[in-house]
CSV table of C-alpha atoms in Angstrom, one decimal:
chain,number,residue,atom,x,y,z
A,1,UNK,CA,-18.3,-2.8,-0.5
A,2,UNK,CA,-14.7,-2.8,-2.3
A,3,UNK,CA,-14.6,-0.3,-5.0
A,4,UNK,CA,-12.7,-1.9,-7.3
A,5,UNK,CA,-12.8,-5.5,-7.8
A,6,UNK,CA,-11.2,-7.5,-10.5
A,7,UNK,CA,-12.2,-11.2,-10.1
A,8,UNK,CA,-10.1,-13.7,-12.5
A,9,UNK,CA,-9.4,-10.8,-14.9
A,10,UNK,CA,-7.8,-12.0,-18.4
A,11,UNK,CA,-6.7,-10.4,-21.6
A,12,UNK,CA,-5.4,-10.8,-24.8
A,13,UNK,CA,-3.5,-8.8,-27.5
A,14,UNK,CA,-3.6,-9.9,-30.9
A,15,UNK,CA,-0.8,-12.5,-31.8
A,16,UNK,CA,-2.2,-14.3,-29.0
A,17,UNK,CA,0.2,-12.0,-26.2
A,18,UNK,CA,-1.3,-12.8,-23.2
A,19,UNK,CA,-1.1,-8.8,-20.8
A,20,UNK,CA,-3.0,-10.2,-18.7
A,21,UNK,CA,-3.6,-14.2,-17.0
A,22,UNK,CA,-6.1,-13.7,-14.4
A,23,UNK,CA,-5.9,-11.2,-12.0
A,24,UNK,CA,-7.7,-11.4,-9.0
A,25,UNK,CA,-7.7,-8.3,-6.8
A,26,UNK,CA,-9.9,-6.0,-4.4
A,27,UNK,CA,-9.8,-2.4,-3.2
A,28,UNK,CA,-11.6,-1.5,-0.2
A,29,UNK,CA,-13.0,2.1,0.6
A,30,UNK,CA,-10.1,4.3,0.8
A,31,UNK,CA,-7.4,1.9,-0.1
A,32,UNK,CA,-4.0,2.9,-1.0
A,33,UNK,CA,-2.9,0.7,-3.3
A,34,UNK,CA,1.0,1.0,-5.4
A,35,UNK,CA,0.9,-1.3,-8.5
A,36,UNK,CA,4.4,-2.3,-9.5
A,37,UNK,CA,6.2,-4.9,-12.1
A,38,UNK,CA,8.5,-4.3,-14.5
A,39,UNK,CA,7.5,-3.2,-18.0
A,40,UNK,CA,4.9,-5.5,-19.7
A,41,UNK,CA,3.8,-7.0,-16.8
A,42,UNK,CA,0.5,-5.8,-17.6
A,43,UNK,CA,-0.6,-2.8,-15.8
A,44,UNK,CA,-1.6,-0.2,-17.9
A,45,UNK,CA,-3.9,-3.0,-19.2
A,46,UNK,CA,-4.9,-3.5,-15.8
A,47,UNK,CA,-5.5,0.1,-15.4
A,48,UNK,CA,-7.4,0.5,-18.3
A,49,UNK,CA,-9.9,-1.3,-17.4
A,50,UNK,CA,-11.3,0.4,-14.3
A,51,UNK,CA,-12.5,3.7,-16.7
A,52,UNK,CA,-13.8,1.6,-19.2
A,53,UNK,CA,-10.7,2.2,-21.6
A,54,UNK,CA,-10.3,-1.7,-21.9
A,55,UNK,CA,-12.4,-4.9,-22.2
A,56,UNK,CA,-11.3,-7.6,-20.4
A,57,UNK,CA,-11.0,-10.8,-23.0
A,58,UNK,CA,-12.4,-13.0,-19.8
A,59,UNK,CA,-13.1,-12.7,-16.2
A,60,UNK,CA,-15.3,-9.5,-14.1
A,61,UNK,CA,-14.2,-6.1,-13.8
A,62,UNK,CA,-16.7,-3.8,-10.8
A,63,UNK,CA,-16.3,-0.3,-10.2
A,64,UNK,CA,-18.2,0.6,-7.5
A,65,UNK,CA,-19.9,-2.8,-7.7
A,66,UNK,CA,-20.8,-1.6,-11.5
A,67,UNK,CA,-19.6,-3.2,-15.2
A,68,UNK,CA,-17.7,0.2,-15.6
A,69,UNK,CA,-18.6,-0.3,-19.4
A,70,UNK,CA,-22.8,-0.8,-18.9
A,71,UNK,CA,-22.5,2.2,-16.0
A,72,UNK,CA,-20.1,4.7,-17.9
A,73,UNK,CA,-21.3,7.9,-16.9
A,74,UNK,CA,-21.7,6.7,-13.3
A,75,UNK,CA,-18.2,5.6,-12.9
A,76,UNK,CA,-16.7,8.3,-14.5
A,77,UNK,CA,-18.2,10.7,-12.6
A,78,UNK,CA,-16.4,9.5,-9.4
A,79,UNK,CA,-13.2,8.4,-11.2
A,80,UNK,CA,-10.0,10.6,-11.6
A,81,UNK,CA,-7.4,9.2,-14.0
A,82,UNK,CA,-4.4,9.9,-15.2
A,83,UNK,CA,-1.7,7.9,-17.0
A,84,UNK,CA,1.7,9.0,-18.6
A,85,UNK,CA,0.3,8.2,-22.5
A,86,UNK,CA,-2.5,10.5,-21.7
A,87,UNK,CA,-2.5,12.8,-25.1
A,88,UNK,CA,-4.2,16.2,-24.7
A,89,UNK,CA,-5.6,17.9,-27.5
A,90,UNK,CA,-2.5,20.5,-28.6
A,91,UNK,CA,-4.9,23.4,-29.7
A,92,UNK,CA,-7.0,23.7,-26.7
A,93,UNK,CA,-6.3,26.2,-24.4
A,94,UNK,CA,-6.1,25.2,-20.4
A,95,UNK,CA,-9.0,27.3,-19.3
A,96,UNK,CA,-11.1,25.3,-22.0
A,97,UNK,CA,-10.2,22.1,-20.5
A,98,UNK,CA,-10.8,23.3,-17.1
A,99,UNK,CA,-14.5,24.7,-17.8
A,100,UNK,CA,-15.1,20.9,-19.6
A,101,UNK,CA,-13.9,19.3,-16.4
A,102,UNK,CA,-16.4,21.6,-14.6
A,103,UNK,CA,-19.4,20.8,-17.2
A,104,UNK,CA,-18.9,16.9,-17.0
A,105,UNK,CA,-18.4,16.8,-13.2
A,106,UNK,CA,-20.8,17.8,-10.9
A,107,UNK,CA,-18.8,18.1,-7.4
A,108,UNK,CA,-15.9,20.3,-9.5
A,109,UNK,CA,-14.3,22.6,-7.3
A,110,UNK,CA,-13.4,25.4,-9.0
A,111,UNK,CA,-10.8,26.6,-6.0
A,112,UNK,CA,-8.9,24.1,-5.5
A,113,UNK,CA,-8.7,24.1,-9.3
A,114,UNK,CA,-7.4,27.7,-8.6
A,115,UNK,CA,-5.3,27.0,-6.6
A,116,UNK,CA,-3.4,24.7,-8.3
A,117,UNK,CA,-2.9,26.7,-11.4
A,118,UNK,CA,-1.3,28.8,-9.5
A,119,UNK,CA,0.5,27.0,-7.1
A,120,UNK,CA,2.5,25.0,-11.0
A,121,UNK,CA,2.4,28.5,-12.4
A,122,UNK,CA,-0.2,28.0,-14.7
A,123,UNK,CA,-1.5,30.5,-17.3
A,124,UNK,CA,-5.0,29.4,-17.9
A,125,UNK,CA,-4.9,31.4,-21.2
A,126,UNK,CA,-2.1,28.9,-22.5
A,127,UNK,CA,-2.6,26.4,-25.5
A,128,UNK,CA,-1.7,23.0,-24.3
A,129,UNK,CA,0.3,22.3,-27.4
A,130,UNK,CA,3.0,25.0,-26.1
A,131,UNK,CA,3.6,23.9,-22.4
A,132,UNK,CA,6.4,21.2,-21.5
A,133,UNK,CA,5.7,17.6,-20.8
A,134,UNK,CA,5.8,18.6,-17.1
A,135,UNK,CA,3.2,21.2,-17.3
A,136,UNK,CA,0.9,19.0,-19.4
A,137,UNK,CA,0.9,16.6,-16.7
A,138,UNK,CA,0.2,19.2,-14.0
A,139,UNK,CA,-2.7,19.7,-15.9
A,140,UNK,CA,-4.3,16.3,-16.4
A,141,UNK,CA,-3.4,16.1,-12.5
A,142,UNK,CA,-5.7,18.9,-11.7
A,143,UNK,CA,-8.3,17.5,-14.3
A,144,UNK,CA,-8.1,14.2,-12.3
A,145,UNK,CA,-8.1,15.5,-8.7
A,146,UNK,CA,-10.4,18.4,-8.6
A,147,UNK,CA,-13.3,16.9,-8.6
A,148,UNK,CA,-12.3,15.0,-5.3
A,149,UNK,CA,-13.0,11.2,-6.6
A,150,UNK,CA,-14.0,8.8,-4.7
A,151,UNK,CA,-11.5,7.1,-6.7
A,152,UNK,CA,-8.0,7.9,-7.8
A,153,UNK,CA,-6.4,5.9,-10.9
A,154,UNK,CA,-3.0,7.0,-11.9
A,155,UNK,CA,-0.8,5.1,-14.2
A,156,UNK,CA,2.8,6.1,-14.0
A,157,UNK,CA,1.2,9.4,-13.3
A,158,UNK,CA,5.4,10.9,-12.5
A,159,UNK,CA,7.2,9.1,-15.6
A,160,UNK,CA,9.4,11.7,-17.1
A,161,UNK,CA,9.0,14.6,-15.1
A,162,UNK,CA,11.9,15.6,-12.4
A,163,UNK,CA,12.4,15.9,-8.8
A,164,UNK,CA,10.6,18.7,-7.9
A,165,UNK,CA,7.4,18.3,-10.6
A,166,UNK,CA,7.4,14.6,-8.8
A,167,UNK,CA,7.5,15.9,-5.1
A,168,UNK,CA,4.6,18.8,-6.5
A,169,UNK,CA,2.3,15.8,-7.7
A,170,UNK,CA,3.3,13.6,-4.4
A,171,UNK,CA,1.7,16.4,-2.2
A,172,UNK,CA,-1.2,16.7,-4.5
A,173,UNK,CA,-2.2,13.6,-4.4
A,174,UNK,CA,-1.6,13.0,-0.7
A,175,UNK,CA,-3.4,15.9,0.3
A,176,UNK,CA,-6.2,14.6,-1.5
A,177,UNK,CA,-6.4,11.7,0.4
A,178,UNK,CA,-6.2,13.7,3.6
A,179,UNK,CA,-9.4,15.4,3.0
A,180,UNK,CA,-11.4,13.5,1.0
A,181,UNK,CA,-10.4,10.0,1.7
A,182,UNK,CA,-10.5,8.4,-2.1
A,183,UNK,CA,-9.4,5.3,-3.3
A,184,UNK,CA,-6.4,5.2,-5.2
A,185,UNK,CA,-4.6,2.7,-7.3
A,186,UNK,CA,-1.2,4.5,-8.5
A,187,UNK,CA,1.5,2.5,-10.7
A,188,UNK,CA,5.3,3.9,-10.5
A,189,UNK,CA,8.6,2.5,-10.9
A,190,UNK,CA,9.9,4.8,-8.7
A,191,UNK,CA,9.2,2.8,-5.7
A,192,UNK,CA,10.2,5.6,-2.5
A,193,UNK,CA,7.8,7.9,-4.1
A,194,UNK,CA,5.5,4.4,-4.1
A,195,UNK,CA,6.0,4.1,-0.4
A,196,UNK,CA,5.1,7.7,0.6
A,197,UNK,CA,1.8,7.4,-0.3
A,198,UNK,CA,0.8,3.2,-0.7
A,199,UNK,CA,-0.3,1.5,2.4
A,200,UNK,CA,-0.4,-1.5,0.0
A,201,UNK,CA,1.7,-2.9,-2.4
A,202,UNK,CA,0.7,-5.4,-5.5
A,203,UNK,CA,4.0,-6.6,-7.6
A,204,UNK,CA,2.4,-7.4,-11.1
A,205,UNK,CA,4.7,-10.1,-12.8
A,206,UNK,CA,4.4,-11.5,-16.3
A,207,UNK,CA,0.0,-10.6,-16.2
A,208,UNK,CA,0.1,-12.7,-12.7
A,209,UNK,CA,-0.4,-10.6,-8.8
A,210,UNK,CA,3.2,-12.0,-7.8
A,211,UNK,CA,2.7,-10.4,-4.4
A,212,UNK,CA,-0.1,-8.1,-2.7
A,213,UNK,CA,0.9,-7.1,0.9
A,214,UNK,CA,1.2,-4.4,3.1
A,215,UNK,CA,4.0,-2.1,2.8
A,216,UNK,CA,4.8,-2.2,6.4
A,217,UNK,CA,4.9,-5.4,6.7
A,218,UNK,CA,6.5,-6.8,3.6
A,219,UNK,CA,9.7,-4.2,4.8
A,220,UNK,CA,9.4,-5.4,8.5
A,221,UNK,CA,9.6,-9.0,7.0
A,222,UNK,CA,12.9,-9.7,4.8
A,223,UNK,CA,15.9,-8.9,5.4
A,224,UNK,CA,19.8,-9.5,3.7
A,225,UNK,CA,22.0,-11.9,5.6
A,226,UNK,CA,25.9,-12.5,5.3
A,227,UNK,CA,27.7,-15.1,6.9
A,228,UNK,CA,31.5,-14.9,7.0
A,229,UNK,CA,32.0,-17.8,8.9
A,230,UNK,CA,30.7,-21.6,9.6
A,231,UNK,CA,29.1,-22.1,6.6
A,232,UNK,CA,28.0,-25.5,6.1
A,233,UNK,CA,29.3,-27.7,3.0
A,234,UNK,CA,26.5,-27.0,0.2
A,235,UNK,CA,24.8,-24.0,2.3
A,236,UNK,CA,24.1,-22.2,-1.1
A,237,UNK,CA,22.6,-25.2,-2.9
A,238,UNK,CA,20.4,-26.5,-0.1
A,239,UNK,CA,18.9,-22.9,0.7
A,240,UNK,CA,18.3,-22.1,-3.2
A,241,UNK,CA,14.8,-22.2,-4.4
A,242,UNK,CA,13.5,-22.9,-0.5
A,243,UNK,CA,10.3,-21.5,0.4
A,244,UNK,CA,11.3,-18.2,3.0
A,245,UNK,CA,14.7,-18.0,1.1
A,246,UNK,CA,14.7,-15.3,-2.4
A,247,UNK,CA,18.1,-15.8,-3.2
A,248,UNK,CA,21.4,-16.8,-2.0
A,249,UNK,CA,24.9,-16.2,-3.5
A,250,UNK,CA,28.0,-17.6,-2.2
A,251,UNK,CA,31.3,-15.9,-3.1
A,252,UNK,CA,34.8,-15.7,-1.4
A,253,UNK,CA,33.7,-18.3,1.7
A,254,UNK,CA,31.1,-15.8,2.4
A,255,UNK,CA,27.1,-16.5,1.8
A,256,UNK,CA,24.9,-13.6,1.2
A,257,UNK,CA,21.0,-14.5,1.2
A,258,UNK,CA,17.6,-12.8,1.6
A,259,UNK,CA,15.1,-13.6,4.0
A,260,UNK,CA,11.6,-13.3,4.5
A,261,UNK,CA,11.7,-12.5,8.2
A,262,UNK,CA,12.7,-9.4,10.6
A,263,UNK,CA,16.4,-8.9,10.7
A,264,UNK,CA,16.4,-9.6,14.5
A,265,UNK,CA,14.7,-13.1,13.5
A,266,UNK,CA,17.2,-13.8,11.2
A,267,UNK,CA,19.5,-16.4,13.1
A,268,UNK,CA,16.1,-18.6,14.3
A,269,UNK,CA,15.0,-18.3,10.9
A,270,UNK,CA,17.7,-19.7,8.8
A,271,UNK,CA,18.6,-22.4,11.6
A,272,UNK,CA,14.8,-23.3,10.6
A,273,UNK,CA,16.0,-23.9,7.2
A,274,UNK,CA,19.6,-25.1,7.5
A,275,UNK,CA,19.7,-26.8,10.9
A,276,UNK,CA,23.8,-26.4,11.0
A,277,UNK,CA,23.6,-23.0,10.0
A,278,UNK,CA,25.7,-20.7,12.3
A,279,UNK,CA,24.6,-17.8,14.5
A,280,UNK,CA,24.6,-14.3,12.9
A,281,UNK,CA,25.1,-11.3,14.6
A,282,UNK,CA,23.7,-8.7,14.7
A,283,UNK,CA,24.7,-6.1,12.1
A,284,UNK,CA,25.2,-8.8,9.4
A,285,UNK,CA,21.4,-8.8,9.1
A,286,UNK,CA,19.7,-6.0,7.1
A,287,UNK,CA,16.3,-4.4,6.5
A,288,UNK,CA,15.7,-3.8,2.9
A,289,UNK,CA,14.5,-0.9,0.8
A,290,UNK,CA,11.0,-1.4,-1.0
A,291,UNK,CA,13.4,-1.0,-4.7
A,292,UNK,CA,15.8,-4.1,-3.7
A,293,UNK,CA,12.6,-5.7,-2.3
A,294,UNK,CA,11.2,-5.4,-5.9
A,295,UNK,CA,14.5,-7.0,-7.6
A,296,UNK,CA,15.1,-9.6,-5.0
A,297,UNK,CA,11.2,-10.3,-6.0
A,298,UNK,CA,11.3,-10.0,-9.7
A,299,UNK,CA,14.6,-9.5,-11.2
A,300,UNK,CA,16.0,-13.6,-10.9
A,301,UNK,CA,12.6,-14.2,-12.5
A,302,UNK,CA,13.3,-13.7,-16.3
B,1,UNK,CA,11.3,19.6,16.4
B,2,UNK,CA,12.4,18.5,12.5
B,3,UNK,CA,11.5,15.2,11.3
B,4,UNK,CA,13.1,13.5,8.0
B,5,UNK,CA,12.1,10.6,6.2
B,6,UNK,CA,14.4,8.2,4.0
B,7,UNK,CA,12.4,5.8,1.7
B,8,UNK,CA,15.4,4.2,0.8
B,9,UNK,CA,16.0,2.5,4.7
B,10,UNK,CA,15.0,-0.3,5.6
B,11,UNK,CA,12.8,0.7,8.3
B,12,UNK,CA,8.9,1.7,6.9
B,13,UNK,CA,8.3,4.8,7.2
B,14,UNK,CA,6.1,5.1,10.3
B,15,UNK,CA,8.8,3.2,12.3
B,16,UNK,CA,11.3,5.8,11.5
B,17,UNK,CA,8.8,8.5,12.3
B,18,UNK,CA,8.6,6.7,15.6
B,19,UNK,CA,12.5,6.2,15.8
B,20,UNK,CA,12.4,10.0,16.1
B,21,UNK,CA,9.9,11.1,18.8
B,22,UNK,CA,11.9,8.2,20.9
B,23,UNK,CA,15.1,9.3,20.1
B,24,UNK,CA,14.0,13.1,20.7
B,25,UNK,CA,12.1,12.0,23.8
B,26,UNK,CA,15.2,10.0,25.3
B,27,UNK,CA,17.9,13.0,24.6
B,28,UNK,CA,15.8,15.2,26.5
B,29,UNK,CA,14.7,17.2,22.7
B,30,UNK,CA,11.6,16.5,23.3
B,31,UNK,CA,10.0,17.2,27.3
B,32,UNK,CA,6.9,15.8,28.9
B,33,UNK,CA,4.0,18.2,27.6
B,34,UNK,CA,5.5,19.4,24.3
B,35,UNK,CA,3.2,19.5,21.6
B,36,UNK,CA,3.9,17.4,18.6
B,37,UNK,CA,2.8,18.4,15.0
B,38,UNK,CA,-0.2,17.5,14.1
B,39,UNK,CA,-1.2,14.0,11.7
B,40,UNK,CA,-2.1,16.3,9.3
B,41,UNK,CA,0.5,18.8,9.5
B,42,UNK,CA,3.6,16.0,9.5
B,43,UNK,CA,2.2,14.2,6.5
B,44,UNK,CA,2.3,17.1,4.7
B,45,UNK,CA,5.6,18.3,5.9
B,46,UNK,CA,6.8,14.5,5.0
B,47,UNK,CA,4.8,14.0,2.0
B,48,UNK,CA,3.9,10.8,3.4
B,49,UNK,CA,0.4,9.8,3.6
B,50,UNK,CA,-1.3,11.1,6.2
B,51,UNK,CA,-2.8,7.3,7.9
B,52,UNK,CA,1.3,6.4,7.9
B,53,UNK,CA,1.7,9.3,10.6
B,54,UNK,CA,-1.5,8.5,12.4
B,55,UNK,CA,0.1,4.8,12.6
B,56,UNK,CA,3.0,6.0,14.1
B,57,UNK,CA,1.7,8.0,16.7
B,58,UNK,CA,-1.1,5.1,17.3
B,59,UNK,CA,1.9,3.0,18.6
B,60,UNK,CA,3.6,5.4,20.2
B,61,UNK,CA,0.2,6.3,22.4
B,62,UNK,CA,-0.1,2.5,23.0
B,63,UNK,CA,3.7,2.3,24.3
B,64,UNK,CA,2.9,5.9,26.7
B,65,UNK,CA,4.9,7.6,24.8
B,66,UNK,CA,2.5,10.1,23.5
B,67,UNK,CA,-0.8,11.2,24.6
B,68,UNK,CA,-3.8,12.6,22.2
B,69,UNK,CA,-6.0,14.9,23.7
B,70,UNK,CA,-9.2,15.7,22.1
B,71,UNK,CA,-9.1,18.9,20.3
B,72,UNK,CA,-6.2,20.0,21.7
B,73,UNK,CA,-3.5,18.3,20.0
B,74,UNK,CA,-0.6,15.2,21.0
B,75,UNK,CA,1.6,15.7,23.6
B,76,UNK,CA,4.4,14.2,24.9
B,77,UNK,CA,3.7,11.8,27.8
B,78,UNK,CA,4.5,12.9,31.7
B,79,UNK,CA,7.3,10.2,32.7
B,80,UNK,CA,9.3,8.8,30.4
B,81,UNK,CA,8.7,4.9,30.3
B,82,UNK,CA,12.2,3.4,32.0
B,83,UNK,CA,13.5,1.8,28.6
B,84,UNK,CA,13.9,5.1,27.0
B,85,UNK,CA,15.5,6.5,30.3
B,86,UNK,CA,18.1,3.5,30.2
B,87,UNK,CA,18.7,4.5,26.0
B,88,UNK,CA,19.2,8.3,26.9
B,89,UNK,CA,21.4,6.9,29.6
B,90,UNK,CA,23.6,5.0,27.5
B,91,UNK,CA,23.8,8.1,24.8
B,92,UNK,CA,24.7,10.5,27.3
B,93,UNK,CA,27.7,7.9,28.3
B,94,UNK,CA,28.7,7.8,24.5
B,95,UNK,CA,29.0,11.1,24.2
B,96,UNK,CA,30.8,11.7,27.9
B,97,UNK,CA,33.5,9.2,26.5
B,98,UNK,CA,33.4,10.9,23.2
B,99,UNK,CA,34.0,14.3,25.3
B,100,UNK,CA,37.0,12.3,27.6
B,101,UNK,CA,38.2,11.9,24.3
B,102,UNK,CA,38.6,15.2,22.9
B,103,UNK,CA,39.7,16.3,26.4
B,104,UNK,CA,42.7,14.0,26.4
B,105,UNK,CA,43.9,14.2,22.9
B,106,UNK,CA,44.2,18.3,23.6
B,107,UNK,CA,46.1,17.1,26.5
B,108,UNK,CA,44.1,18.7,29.1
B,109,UNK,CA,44.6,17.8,32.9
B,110,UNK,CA,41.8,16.4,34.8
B,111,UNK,CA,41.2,20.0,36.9
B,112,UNK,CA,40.7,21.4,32.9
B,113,UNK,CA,38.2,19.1,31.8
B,114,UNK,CA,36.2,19.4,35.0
B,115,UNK,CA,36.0,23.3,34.5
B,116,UNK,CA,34.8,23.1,31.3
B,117,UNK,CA,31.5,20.5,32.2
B,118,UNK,CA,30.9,22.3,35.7
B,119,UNK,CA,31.0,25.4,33.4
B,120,UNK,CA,28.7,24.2,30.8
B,121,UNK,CA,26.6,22.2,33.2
B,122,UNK,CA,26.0,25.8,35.4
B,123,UNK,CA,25.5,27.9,31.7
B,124,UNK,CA,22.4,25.8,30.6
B,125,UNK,CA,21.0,25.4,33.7
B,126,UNK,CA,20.8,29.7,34.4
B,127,UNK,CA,20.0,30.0,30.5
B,128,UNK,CA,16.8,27.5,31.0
B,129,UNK,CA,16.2,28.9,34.5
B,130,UNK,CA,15.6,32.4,33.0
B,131,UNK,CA,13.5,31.3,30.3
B,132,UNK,CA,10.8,29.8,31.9
């Protein structure tokens, strides 16, 4: 059974802004999933939805094969989330949010809990009003994770907070998986800390799934090409806009384009598209990084 | 042995962990029996999610590069497939030229140079000698 499953998901904002225009999607048990798009591509709404923070306007949202608004209390219970907006109450002290988390949530473990107070240098005696924006996210980390979900939503869950508070929540989160093998759906821009932990990866354009693929294989299968040399009369123009080809620039007698195929298949591959095209060797074809995969994807889009 | 990660390469991140143990495996770094870090261990020392490292040691079993042995632990395989023989080989050579190299632009004779590899090649051999 997937554990969450949006099926032809819709919603509108008032002036008729359309977030989101039908969203199709499934997590399997103990999916990794990274959400990306650039902003307003609709996935805090998306988010939203899953702990019944959001209706959809049209279409099916399941949580455990539950409506996650008829079945609150039951998909609470085995949901941890977490977004960036989150707003804590300023007067309540960290110990008092801790002992709620334990009241609502009956698998609360009160030592890993422990543990991670101490491990971010927590007072539990501490308002929440007077720690930084880092701290106040460690905490709605540990209010999300210590009841080991089945499932793990975090929206931007990093946003704001530096290297070292971002590596911290990286190896929280990761070690939950390790030993209790939840769920997670996790939206970043920062697409290496992405890649860590996502064995999947959904790009979220303009409230449409523009792409949902494995990690491994979307890197394993695009790559950046120049030619120097031999290139045919009209190579630029007759490659642009061709299925397999993202982009192709042509500049000083020299053609730069991006693939979607190993960088070892490159040559085969473009002569597939552009019979003339010449060989390339070797080192003129490279794999890209998951961030210039992401721009090649969505940034000639707008 | 030390493992590093870079999420900005090209290369996912279970084929560089796998880039690695080959390298490490083909210099010699890494000998038939040593024990490898656990799945668990390397994710967290990675921060990489823990099914990416049991990925890259699935392939690596599947190319006899590694063995699993229940409850024990992964170890590197006896015999060294021939590919990754021929890619040590090849290093080695780079680094002998790189060695020539040196040897000539200090203007060293040919009787100089020898001493200094038949010295070297003696030293390590005593030093591992005596530790096992």
């Amino acid at each position: 059974m997937n554990v969450v499953e949006f099926e032809n998901v819709t919603r509108a904002y008032p002036k008729k802004v359309m977030a989101l225009r039908g969203v199709t999607l499934a997590l399997p048990e103990g999916a990794v999933c990274g959400l990306v798009g650039r902003n307003g591509a609709g996935k805090t709404t998306l988010l939203r939805m899953i702990p019944a923070l959001l209706h959809p306007t049209d279409g099916v949202v399941r949580v455990f094969g539950l409506d996650p608004w008829e079945s609150q209390e039951e998909v609470k219970r085995q949901t941890g989330y977490l977004s960036e907006n989150e707003v804590l109450p300023n007067t309540v002290r960290i110990r008092d949010m801790t002992d709620l988390c334990a009241s609502l949530y009956p698998n609360w473990d009160a030592r890993m809990a422990g543990d991670l107070l101490a491990r971010f240098g927590l007072e539990p005696g501490r308002k929440l009003g007077a720690l930084s924006k880092g701290q106040n996210r460690q905490v709605g980390l540990l209010c999300a994770v210590c009841h080991k979900p089945r499932l793990l939503v975090l929206d931007e869950p990093a946003g704001g907070l530096d290297p070292v508070a971002r590596r911290e929540f990286l190896e929280v989160v990761i070690n939950l998986l390790a030993d209790a093998g939840s769920t997670v759906i996790f939206s970043s821009h920062i697409l290496s800390d992405l890649e860590r932990v996502a064995q999947r990866l959904v790009v979220l354009h303009e409230g449409l799934i523009l792409l949902d693929r494995p990690v491994d294989e979307l890197k394993e299968n695009i790559c950046r090409v120049e030619v120097a040399g031999g290139i045919p009369a009209g190579a630029k123009e007759l490659l642009s806009g061709r299925k397999g080809c993202f982009h192709a620039v042509q500049k000083d007698g020299a053609l730069r384009i991006t693939l979607a195929c190993a960088p070892d298949e490159a040559t085969e591959f473009l002569k597939r598209l552009l019979p003339e095209a010449p060989d390339i060797r070797a080192g003129n074809a490279v794999a890209l990084s998951l961030e210039d995969i992401f721009i090649e994807l969505t940034g000639g889009r707008l | 042995m030390l493992f590093t990660i870079n999420p900005n390469d090209g290369l996912p991140i279970y084929r560089q962990i796998m880039r690695q143990v080959k390298h490490a495996v083909a210099s010699g770094r890494l000998a038939p029996g040593d024990k490898l870090p656990s799945q668990r261990d390397l994710a967290s020392e990675l921060v990489v999610n823990h099914l990416t490292v049991k990925k890259a040691y699935e392939v690596l079993e599947a190319e006899g590069i590694i063995a699993t042995e229940r409850g024990r632990g992964t170890f590197v395989a006896a015999g060294v497939p021939d590919d990754l023989r021929a890619r040590g080989l090849r290093d080695i050579k780079a680094r002998a030229r790189d060695l020539a190299d040196a040897a000539q632009l200090m203007d060293l004779d040919f009787k100089e140079y020898r001493k200094l590899t038949d010295e070297a090649w003696t030293e390590r051999r005593k030093e591992k000698g005596e530790r096992t």
